[in-house]
């Protein structure tokens, strides 16, 4: 988890680096994808459990506000809607000295790390919120402004270092407090300075590379759908219960190997499902 907890922050950093420029078409496409899986999940769930609730079914058509446990959807649509304001702020800051950028990022860092991560303020108590996304978006925009390609080996070393610190914090609080609650509070929060720095380092590592592979972009295009499919509350409960059941009493090495295989299998299965959705959407667009 220490190695992969940076994923969400990286996703938002990428959005910030390239910028979100909202249009009605982009908003509709985002809604269509979310609604497709939201409605589909509920219909499959209702069919398999021989139950149907008209209120829940109607709510499934409102994926931005009734997202069936997908908190990222609500935060990302919030970032999408507020991005024109953030882009305007970026344009203003670009006309000023870099010291103005440091003031803005410094203020957001104080809110995120001091009030949020350290003291668990409602301003940004865990990073699973729009405030954290705004901070990461602005960092991404600044990285794009500087256009610096830092040495990849340094960036990878920083990422691994942050990962080790995150893992050490998790182990320390697990042993010190004897419960996983403190481990999650102090190690796995998205507003942790080590998680954020690790995400920036990993992003800048790949930014230092020159990869030209179309198949990577093809897979990347379905990454959001992978999240929508397997993290839906109707799916992840079954998936996690299955993992808990077969992992009971298993040694750690075997467990890690099996988990990696299961994760890969879930990812591939979701990519295949989304390929069907892409064909369906493409056909509908051609008709209409």
CSV table of C-alpha atoms in Angstrom, one decimal, residues 41 67-71 226-244 266:
chain,number,residue,atom,x,y,z
A,41,UNK,CA,-24.0,-2.0,-11.3
A,67,UNK,CA,-22.0,7.7,-6.4
A,68,UNK,CA,-22.4,4.3,-4.6
A,69,UNK,CA,-19.3,4.7,-2.5
A,70,UNK,CA,-17.1,6.3,-5.2
A,71,UNK,CA,-15.9,9.3,-3.3
A,226,UNK,CA,-11.5,0.4,-13.9
A,227,UNK,CA,-12.0,2.4,-10.7
A,228,UNK,CA,-15.7,2.9,-11.5
A,229,UNK,CA,-16.2,-0.9,-12.0
A,230,UNK,CA,-14.3,-2.5,-9.2
A,231,UNK,CA,-14.7,0.1,-6.4
A,232,UNK,CA,-18.4,0.4,-6.6
A,233,UNK,CA,-20.0,-0.6,-3.3
A,234,UNK,CA,-21.8,-3.5,-4.9
A,235,UNK,CA,-18.6,-5.0,-6.2
A,236,UNK,CA,-15.8,-4.1,-3.7
A,237,UNK,CA,-17.7,-5.7,-0.8
A,238,UNK,CA,-17.8,-9.1,-2.6
A,239,UNK,CA,-14.2,-8.7,-3.8
A,240,UNK,CA,-12.7,-7.8,-0.4
A,241,UNK,CA,-14.7,-10.5,1.3
A,242,UNK,CA,-13.4,-13.0,-1.2
A,243,UNK,CA,-9.8,-11.9,-0.6
A,244,UNK,CA,-10.3,-12.1,3.2
A,266,UNK,CA,-9.4,-7.5,-12.0
